[in-house]
Amino acid sequence: QLQLVESGGGLVQPGGSLTLSCAASRSTFHYYAIGWFRQAPGKEREGVSCIESTDDRTNYADSVKGRFTISRDNAKNTGYLQMNSLQPEDTGVYYCAALTDCLGYVDYWGQGTQVTVSS
């Protein structure tokens, strides 16, 4: 069992930045790839970014490349998503997830944290 708890969401103006955190309950965190997904009302949940467990390789959705940075601190059992140059279309509920690898299926989901980008 792995529990994931997201935090750091909130209201930010366009062009602003937020850092999301994903805290895991167990030290087995380091065995998993950590992904970030988001879902806007009326839209499908989409993958945003993922970082592998073994070599820290990362990937990003085209829509966030150059603006978002994913990272992890295994000593703290925590993953992060640094979001810069936020735009209204980035608004949604952001979820972290643990996966066997970034090409695989989600094993555990966090509860989500709301990100709203608005003037």
CSV table of N, CA and C in Angstrom, one decimal:
chain,number,residue,atom,x,y,z
A,1,GLN,N,0.8,-1.2,0.0
A,1,GLN,CA,0.0,0.0,0.0
A,1,GLN,C,0.9,1.2,0.0
A,2,LEU,N,0.6,2.2,-0.9
A,2,LEU,CA,1.3,3.4,-1.0
A,2,LEU,C,0.2,4.5,-1.0
A,3,GLN,N,0.3,5.4,0.0
A,3,GLN,CA,-0.5,6.6,0.0
A,3,GLN,C,0.2,7.8,-0.6
A,4,LEU,N,-0.4,8.6,-1.4
A,4,LEU,CA,0.1,9.7,-2.0
A,4,LEU,C,-0.8,10.9,-1.7
A,5,VAL,N,-0.2,12.0,-1.2
A,5,VAL,CA,-0.9,13.2,-0.8
A,5,VAL,C,-0.3,14.4,-1.5
A,6,GLU,N,-1.1,15.0,-2.4
A,6,GLU,CA,-0.7,16.2,-3.1
A,6,GLU,C,-0.9,17.5,-2.3
A,7,SER,N,-0.1,18.5,-2.5
A,7,SER,CA,-0.3,19.7,-1.9
A,7,SER,C,0.4,20.8,-2.7
A,8,GLY,N,0.1,22.1,-2.4
A,8,GLY,CA,0.7,23.2,-3.1
A,8,GLY,C,-0.2,23.9,-4.2
A,9,GLY,N,-1.3,23.3,-4.4
A,9,GLY,CA,-2.2,24.0,-5.3
A,9,GLY,C,-2.8,25.3,-4.8
A,10,GLY,N,-3.4,26.0,-5.7
A,10,GLY,CA,-4.0,27.3,-5.3
A,10,GLY,C,-4.4,28.1,-6.4
A,11,LEU,N,-4.6,29.4,-6.2
A,11,LEU,CA,-4.9,30.4,-7.2
A,11,LEU,C,-3.7,31.2,-7.5
A,12,VAL,N,-3.4,31.3,-8.8
A,12,VAL,CA,-2.2,32.1,-9.2
A,12,VAL,C,-2.6,32.9,-10.5
A,13,GLN,N,-2.0,34.0,-10.6
A,13,GLN,CA,-2.2,34.9,-11.8
A,13,GLN,C,-1.5,34.3,-13.0
A,14,PRO,N,-2.0,34.6,-14.2
A,14,PRO,CA,-1.3,34.2,-15.4
A,14,PRO,C,0.1,34.7,-15.4
A,15,GLY,N,1.0,33.8,-15.8
A,15,GLY,CA,2.4,34.1,-15.8
A,15,GLY,C,3.1,33.7,-14.5
A,16,GLY,N,2.3,33.4,-13.5
A,16,GLY,CA,2.9,33.0,-12.2
A,16,GLY,C,3.4,31.6,-12.1
A,17,SER,N,3.8,31.2,-10.9
A,17,SER,CA,4.4,29.9,-10.7
A,17,SER,C,3.8,29.2,-9.5
A,18,LEU,N,3.8,27.9,-9.5
A,18,LEU,CA,3.4,27.1,-8.3
A,18,LEU,C,4.3,25.9,-8.3
A,19,THR,N,4.5,25.4,-7.1
A,19,THR,CA,5.2,24.1,-7.0
A,19,THR,C,4.3,23.1,-6.3
A,20,LEU,N,4.0,22.0,-6.9
A,20,LEU,CA,3.2,21.0,-6.3
A,20,LEU,C,4.0,19.9,-5.7
A,21,SER,N,3.6,19.4,-4.6
A,21,SER,CA,4.3,18.3,-3.9
A,21,SER,C,3.5,17.1,-3.8
A,22,CYS,N,4.1,15.9,-3.9
A,22,CYS,CA,3.4,14.6,-3.7
A,22,CYS,C,4.2,13.8,-2.7
A,23,ALA,N,3.6,13.7,-1.5
A,23,ALA,CA,4.3,13.1,-0.4
A,23,ALA,C,3.8,11.6,-0.3
A,24,ALA,N,4.7,10.7,-0.3
A,24,ALA,CA,4.3,9.3,-0.2
A,24,ALA,C,4.5,8.8,1.2
A,25,SER,N,3.7,7.8,1.6
A,25,SER,CA,3.7,7.3,2.9
A,25,SER,C,4.8,6.3,3.3
A,26,ARG,N,5.4,5.7,2.3
A,26,ARG,CA,6.3,4.6,2.5
A,26,ARG,C,7.6,4.8,1.8
A,27,SER,N,8.7,4.2,2.4
A,27,SER,CA,10.0,4.3,1.8
A,27,SER,C,10.1,3.5,0.4
A,28,THR,N,9.1,2.7,0.1
A,28,THR,CA,9.1,2.0,-1.2
A,28,THR,C,8.8,3.0,-2.3
A,29,PHE,N,8.6,4.2,-2.0
A,29,PHE,CA,8.4,5.3,-3.0
A,29,PHE,C,9.4,5.2,-4.1
A,30,HIS,N,10.7,5.0,-3.7
A,30,HIS,CA,11.7,5.1,-4.7
A,30,HIS,C,11.7,4.0,-5.7
A,31,TYR,N,10.9,2.9,-5.5
A,31,TYR,CA,10.7,1.9,-6.5
A,31,TYR,C,9.8,2.3,-7.7
A,32,TYR,N,9.0,3.4,-7.5
A,32,TYR,CA,8.0,3.7,-8.5
A,32,TYR,C,8.4,4.9,-9.3
A,33,ALA,N,8.0,4.9,-10.5
A,33,ALA,CA,7.9,6.2,-11.3
A,33,ALA,C,6.8,7.0,-10.7
A,34,ILE,N,7.0,8.3,-10.8
A,34,ILE,CA,6.0,9.3,-10.3
A,34,ILE,C,5.5,10.1,-11.5
A,35,GLY,N,4.2,10.1,-11.7
A,35,GLY,CA,3.6,10.8,-12.7
A,35,GLY,C,2.7,11.9,-12.2
A,36,TRP,N,2.5,12.9,-13.0
A,36,TRP,CA,1.5,14.0,-12.7
A,36,TRP,C,0.5,14.0,-13.8
A,37,PHE,N,-0.7,14.1,-13.4
A,37,PHE,CA,-1.9,14.2,-14.3
A,37,PHE,C,-2.7,15.3,-14.0
A,38,ARG,N,-3.5,15.8,-14.9
A,38,ARG,CA,-4.5,16.9,-14.6
A,38,ARG,C,-5.8,16.7,-15.3
A,39,GLN,N,-6.8,17.2,-14.7
A,39,GLN,CA,-8.1,17.1,-15.3
A,39,GLN,C,-8.9,18.4,-15.1
A,40,ALA,N,-9.3,19.0,-16.2
A,40,ALA,CA,-10.2,20.2,-16.1
A,40,ALA,C,-11.6,19.7,-16.2
A,41,PRO,N,-12.6,20.5,-15.6
A,41,PRO,CA,-14.0,20.1,-15.7
A,41,PRO,C,-14.4,19.9,-17.2
A,42,GLY,N,-15.1,18.8,-17.4
A,42,GLY,CA,-15.6,18.4,-18.7
A,42,GLY,C,-14.5,17.9,-19.7
A,43,LYS,N,-13.3,17.7,-19.2
A,43,LYS,CA,-12.2,17.2,-20.0
A,43,LYS,C,-11.7,15.9,-19.5
A,44,GLU,N,-11.0,15.1,-20.3
A,44,GLU,CA,-10.4,13.9,-19.9
A,44,GLU,C,-9.2,14.2,-19.1
A,45,ARG,N,-8.9,13.3,-18.2
A,45,ARG,CA,-7.6,13.4,-17.4
A,45,ARG,C,-6.5,13.1,-18.4
A,46,GLU,N,-5.5,14.0,-18.3
A,46,GLU,CA,-4.3,13.9,-19.2
A,46,GLU,C,-3.0,13.8,-18.4
A,47,GLY,N,-2.1,13.1,-19.0
A,47,GLY,CA,-0.8,13.0,-18.4
A,47,GLY,C,0.0,14.3,-18.7
A,48,VAL,N,0.7,14.8,-17.6
A,48,VAL,CA,1.4,16.0,-17.7
A,48,VAL,C,2.9,15.8,-17.7
A,49,SER,N,3.4,14.9,-16.8
A,49,SER,CA,4.8,14.7,-16.7
A,49,SER,C,5.0,13.4,-15.9
A,50,CYS,N,6.2,12.8,-16.1
A,50,CYS,CA,6.6,11.6,-15.4
A,50,CYS,C,8.1,11.6,-15.2
A,51,ILE,N,8.5,11.0,-14.1
A,51,ILE,CA,9.9,10.8,-13.8
A,51,ILE,C,10.1,9.3,-13.4
A,52,GLU,N,11.1,8.7,-14.0
A,52,GLU,CA,11.4,7.3,-13.7
A,52,GLU,C,12.0,7.1,-12.3
A,53,SER,N,11.9,5.9,-11.9
A,53,SER,CA,12.5,5.6,-10.6
A,53,SER,C,14.0,5.2,-10.6
A,54,THR,N,14.4,4.6,-11.7
A,54,THR,CA,15.7,4.0,-11.8
A,54,THR,C,16.8,4.9,-12.3
A,55,ASP,N,16.5,5.8,-13.2
A,55,ASP,CA,17.5,6.7,-13.8
A,55,ASP,C,17.0,8.1,-13.9
A,56,ASP,N,15.9,8.5,-13.3
A,56,ASP,CA,15.4,9.8,-13.2
A,56,ASP,C,15.1,10.5,-14.6
A,57,ARG,N,15.0,9.6,-15.6
A,57,ARG,CA,14.5,10.1,-16.9
A,57,ARG,C,13.1,10.8,-16.7
A,58,THR,N,12.9,11.8,-17.5
A,58,THR,CA,11.6,12.5,-17.4
A,58,THR,C,11.0,12.7,-18.8
A,59,ASN,N,9.7,12.9,-18.7
A,59,ASN,CA,9.0,13.2,-19.9
A,59,ASN,C,7.9,14.2,-19.6
A,60,TYR,N,7.5,15.0,-20.6
A,60,TYR,CA,6.5,16.0,-20.5
A,60,TYR,C,5.5,16.0,-21.6
A,61,ALA,N,4.3,16.4,-21.3
A,61,ALA,CA,3.3,16.7,-22.4
A,61,ALA,C,3.8,17.9,-23.2
A,62,ASP,N,3.5,17.9,-24.5
A,62,ASP,CA,4.0,19.0,-25.3
A,62,ASP,C,3.5,20.3,-24.8
A,63,SER,N,2.3,20.3,-24.2
A,63,SER,CA,1.7,21.6,-23.7
A,63,SER,C,2.4,22.2,-22.6
A,64,VAL,N,3.3,21.5,-21.9
A,64,VAL,CA,4.0,22.0,-20.7
A,64,VAL,C,5.5,22.0,-20.9
A,65,LYS,N,6.0,21.5,-21.9
A,65,LYS,CA,7.4,21.5,-22.1
A,65,LYS,C,8.0,22.9,-22.1
A,66,GLY,N,9.1,23.0,-21.4
A,66,GLY,CA,9.7,24.3,-21.2
A,66,GLY,C,9.2,25.1,-20.1
A,67,ARG,N,8.0,24.8,-19.5
A,67,ARG,CA,7.4,25.5,-18.5
A,67,ARG,C,7.4,24.8,-17.2
A,68,PHE,N,7.2,23.5,-17.2
A,68,PHE,CA,7.1,22.6,-16.0
A,68,PHE,C,8.4,21.8,-15.9
A,69,THR,N,8.7,21.5,-14.6
A,69,THR,CA,9.8,20.7,-14.3
A,69,THR,C,9.4,19.7,-13.2
A,70,ILE,N,9.6,18.4,-13.5
A,70,ILE,CA,9.3,17.4,-12.5
A,70,ILE,C,10.6,16.9,-11.8
A,71,SER,N,10.5,16.6,-10.6
A,71,SER,CA,11.7,16.1,-9.8
A,71,SER,C,11.2,15.3,-8.7
A,72,ARG,N,12.2,14.6,-8.0
A,72,ARG,CA,11.8,13.8,-6.9
A,72,ARG,C,12.9,13.8,-5.9
A,73,ASP,N,12.6,13.6,-4.6
A,73,ASP,CA,13.6,13.6,-3.5
A,73,ASP,C,13.2,12.3,-2.8
A,74,ASN,N,13.9,11.2,-3.1
A,74,ASN,CA,13.6,9.9,-2.5
A,74,ASN,C,13.9,9.9,-1.0
A,75,ALA,N,14.8,10.7,-0.6
A,75,ALA,CA,15.1,10.7,0.9
A,75,ALA,C,13.9,11.3,1.6
A,76,LYS,N,13.1,12.1,1.0
A,76,LYS,CA,11.9,12.7,1.6
A,76,LYS,C,10.6,12.0,1.1
A,77,ASN,N,10.8,10.9,0.3
A,77,ASN,CA,9.6,10.2,-0.3
A,77,ASN,C,8.6,11.2,-0.9
A,78,THR,N,9.2,12.2,-1.6
A,78,THR,CA,8.3,13.2,-2.2
A,78,THR,C,8.7,13.5,-3.6
A,79,GLY,N,7.7,13.7,-4.4
A,79,GLY,CA,7.8,14.2,-5.8
A,79,GLY,C,7.3,15.6,-5.9
A,80,TYR,N,7.8,16.3,-6.9
A,80,TYR,CA,7.5,17.7,-7.1
A,80,TYR,C,7.2,18.0,-8.6
A,81,LEU,N,6.3,19.0,-8.8
A,81,LEU,CA,6.1,19.5,-10.1
A,81,LEU,C,6.2,21.0,-10.0
A,82,GLN,N,7.3,21.6,-10.6
A,82,GLN,CA,7.4,23.0,-10.6
A,82,GLN,C,6.8,23.6,-11.9
A,83,MET,N,5.9,24.5,-11.7
A,83,MET,CA,5.1,25.0,-12.8
A,83,MET,C,5.3,26.5,-13.0
A,84,ASN,N,5.9,26.9,-14.1
A,84,ASN,CA,6.2,28.3,-14.4
A,84,ASN,C,5.3,28.7,-15.6
A,85,SER,N,5.3,30.1,-15.7
A,85,SER,CA,4.5,30.7,-16.8
A,85,SER,C,3.1,30.1,-17.0
A,86,LEU,N,2.4,30.0,-15.9
A,86,LEU,CA,1.1,29.3,-15.9
A,86,LEU,C,0.1,30.2,-16.6
A,87,GLN,N,-0.7,29.5,-17.3
A,87,GLN,CA,-1.8,30.1,-18.1
A,87,GLN,C,-3.1,29.5,-17.8
A,88,PRO,N,-4.2,30.2,-18.1
A,88,PRO,CA,-5.5,29.7,-17.7
A,88,PRO,C,-5.8,28.3,-18.2
A,89,GLU,N,-5.3,27.9,-19.3
A,89,GLU,CA,-5.5,26.5,-19.8
A,89,GLU,C,-4.8,25.5,-18.9
A,90,ASP,N,-4.0,25.9,-18.0
A,90,ASP,CA,-3.4,25.0,-17.0
A,90,ASP,C,-4.3,24.7,-15.9
A,91,THR,N,-5.4,25.3,-15.8
A,91,THR,CA,-6.3,25.2,-14.6
A,91,THR,C,-6.8,23.7,-14.6
A,92,GLY,N,-6.9,23.2,-13.4
A,92,GLY,CA,-7.5,21.8,-13.3
A,92,GLY,C,-7.1,21.2,-12.0
A,93,VAL,N,-7.6,20.0,-11.7
A,93,VAL,CA,-7.1,19.3,-10.6
A,93,VAL,C,-5.9,18.4,-11.0
A,94,TYR,N,-4.9,18.6,-10.2
A,94,TYR,CA,-3.6,17.9,-10.5
A,94,TYR,C,-3.5,16.7,-9.6
A,95,TYR,N,-3.2,15.6,-10.1
A,95,TYR,CA,-3.0,14.3,-9.4
A,95,TYR,C,-1.6,13.8,-9.6
A,96,CYS,N,-1.0,13.3,-8.5
A,96,CYS,CA,0.2,12.5,-8.6
A,96,CYS,C,-0.2,11.1,-8.6
A,97,ALA,N,0.7,10.3,-9.1
A,97,ALA,CA,0.5,8.8,-9.2
A,97,ALA,C,1.8,8.1,-9.2
A,98,ALA,N,1.7,6.9,-8.7
A,98,ALA,CA,2.9,6.0,-8.7
A,98,ALA,C,2.6,4.9,-9.7
A,99,LEU,N,3.6,4.7,-10.6
A,99,LEU,CA,3.6,3.8,-11.7
A,99,LEU,C,4.8,2.8,-11.6
A,100,THR,N,4.6,1.7,-12.2
A,100,THR,CA,5.7,0.8,-12.3
A,100,THR,C,6.9,1.4,-13.1
A,101,ASP,N,6.5,2.1,-14.2
A,101,ASP,CA,7.4,2.9,-15.0
A,101,ASP,C,6.5,3.9,-15.7
A,102,CYS,N,7.2,4.8,-16.4
A,102,CYS,CA,6.4,5.9,-17.0
A,102,CYS,C,5.7,5.5,-18.2
A,103,LEU,N,5.9,4.3,-18.7
A,103,LEU,CA,5.2,3.8,-19.9
A,103,LEU,C,4.1,2.8,-19.4
A,104,GLY,N,4.0,2.6,-18.1
A,104,GLY,CA,3.0,1.6,-17.6
A,104,GLY,C,1.7,2.2,-17.0
A,105,TYR,N,1.0,1.4,-16.3
A,105,TYR,CA,-0.3,1.8,-15.7
A,105,TYR,C,0.0,2.4,-14.3
A,106,VAL,N,-1.0,3.2,-13.9
A,106,VAL,CA,-0.9,3.8,-12.5
A,106,VAL,C,-1.3,2.7,-11.5
A,107,ASP,N,-0.4,2.6,-10.5
A,107,ASP,CA,-0.7,1.7,-9.4
A,107,ASP,C,-1.4,2.4,-8.2
A,108,TYR,N,-1.0,3.6,-8.0
A,108,TYR,CA,-1.6,4.4,-6.9
A,108,TYR,C,-1.9,5.8,-7.3
A,109,TRP,N,-3.0,6.4,-6.9
A,109,TRP,CA,-3.3,7.8,-7.1
A,109,TRP,C,-3.4,8.6,-5.9
A,110,GLY,N,-3.0,9.8,-6.0
A,110,GLY,CA,-3.2,10.8,-4.9
A,110,GLY,C,-4.6,11.3,-5.0
A,111,GLN,N,-5.0,12.2,-4.1
A,111,GLN,CA,-6.4,12.7,-4.0
A,111,GLN,C,-6.6,13.9,-4.9
A,112,GLY,N,-5.5,14.5,-5.4
A,112,GLY,CA,-5.6,15.7,-6.2
A,112,GLY,C,-5.5,17.0,-5.5
A,113,THR,N,-5.1,18.0,-6.2
A,113,THR,CA,-5.0,19.4,-5.6
A,113,THR,C,-5.4,20.3,-6.7
A,114,GLN,N,-6.2,21.3,-6.4
A,114,GLN,CA,-6.7,22.2,-7.4
A,114,GLN,C,-5.7,23.3,-7.7
A,115,VAL,N,-5.5,23.5,-9.0
A,115,VAL,CA,-4.7,24.7,-9.5
A,115,VAL,C,-5.6,25.5,-10.4
A,116,THR,N,-5.7,26.8,-10.0
A,116,THR,CA,-6.5,27.7,-10.8
A,116,THR,C,-5.7,28.9,-11.2
A,117,VAL,N,-5.6,29.1,-12.5
A,117,VAL,CA,-4.9,30.2,-13.1
A,117,VAL,C,-5.8,31.3,-13.6
A,118,SER,N,-5.9,32.4,-13.0
A,118,SER,CA,-6.9,33.4,-13.3
A,118,SER,C,-6.4,34.8,-12.8
A,119,SER,N,-6.9,35.8,-13.5
A,119,SER,CA,-6.7,37.2,-13.1
A,119,SER,C,-7.6,37.6,-12.0
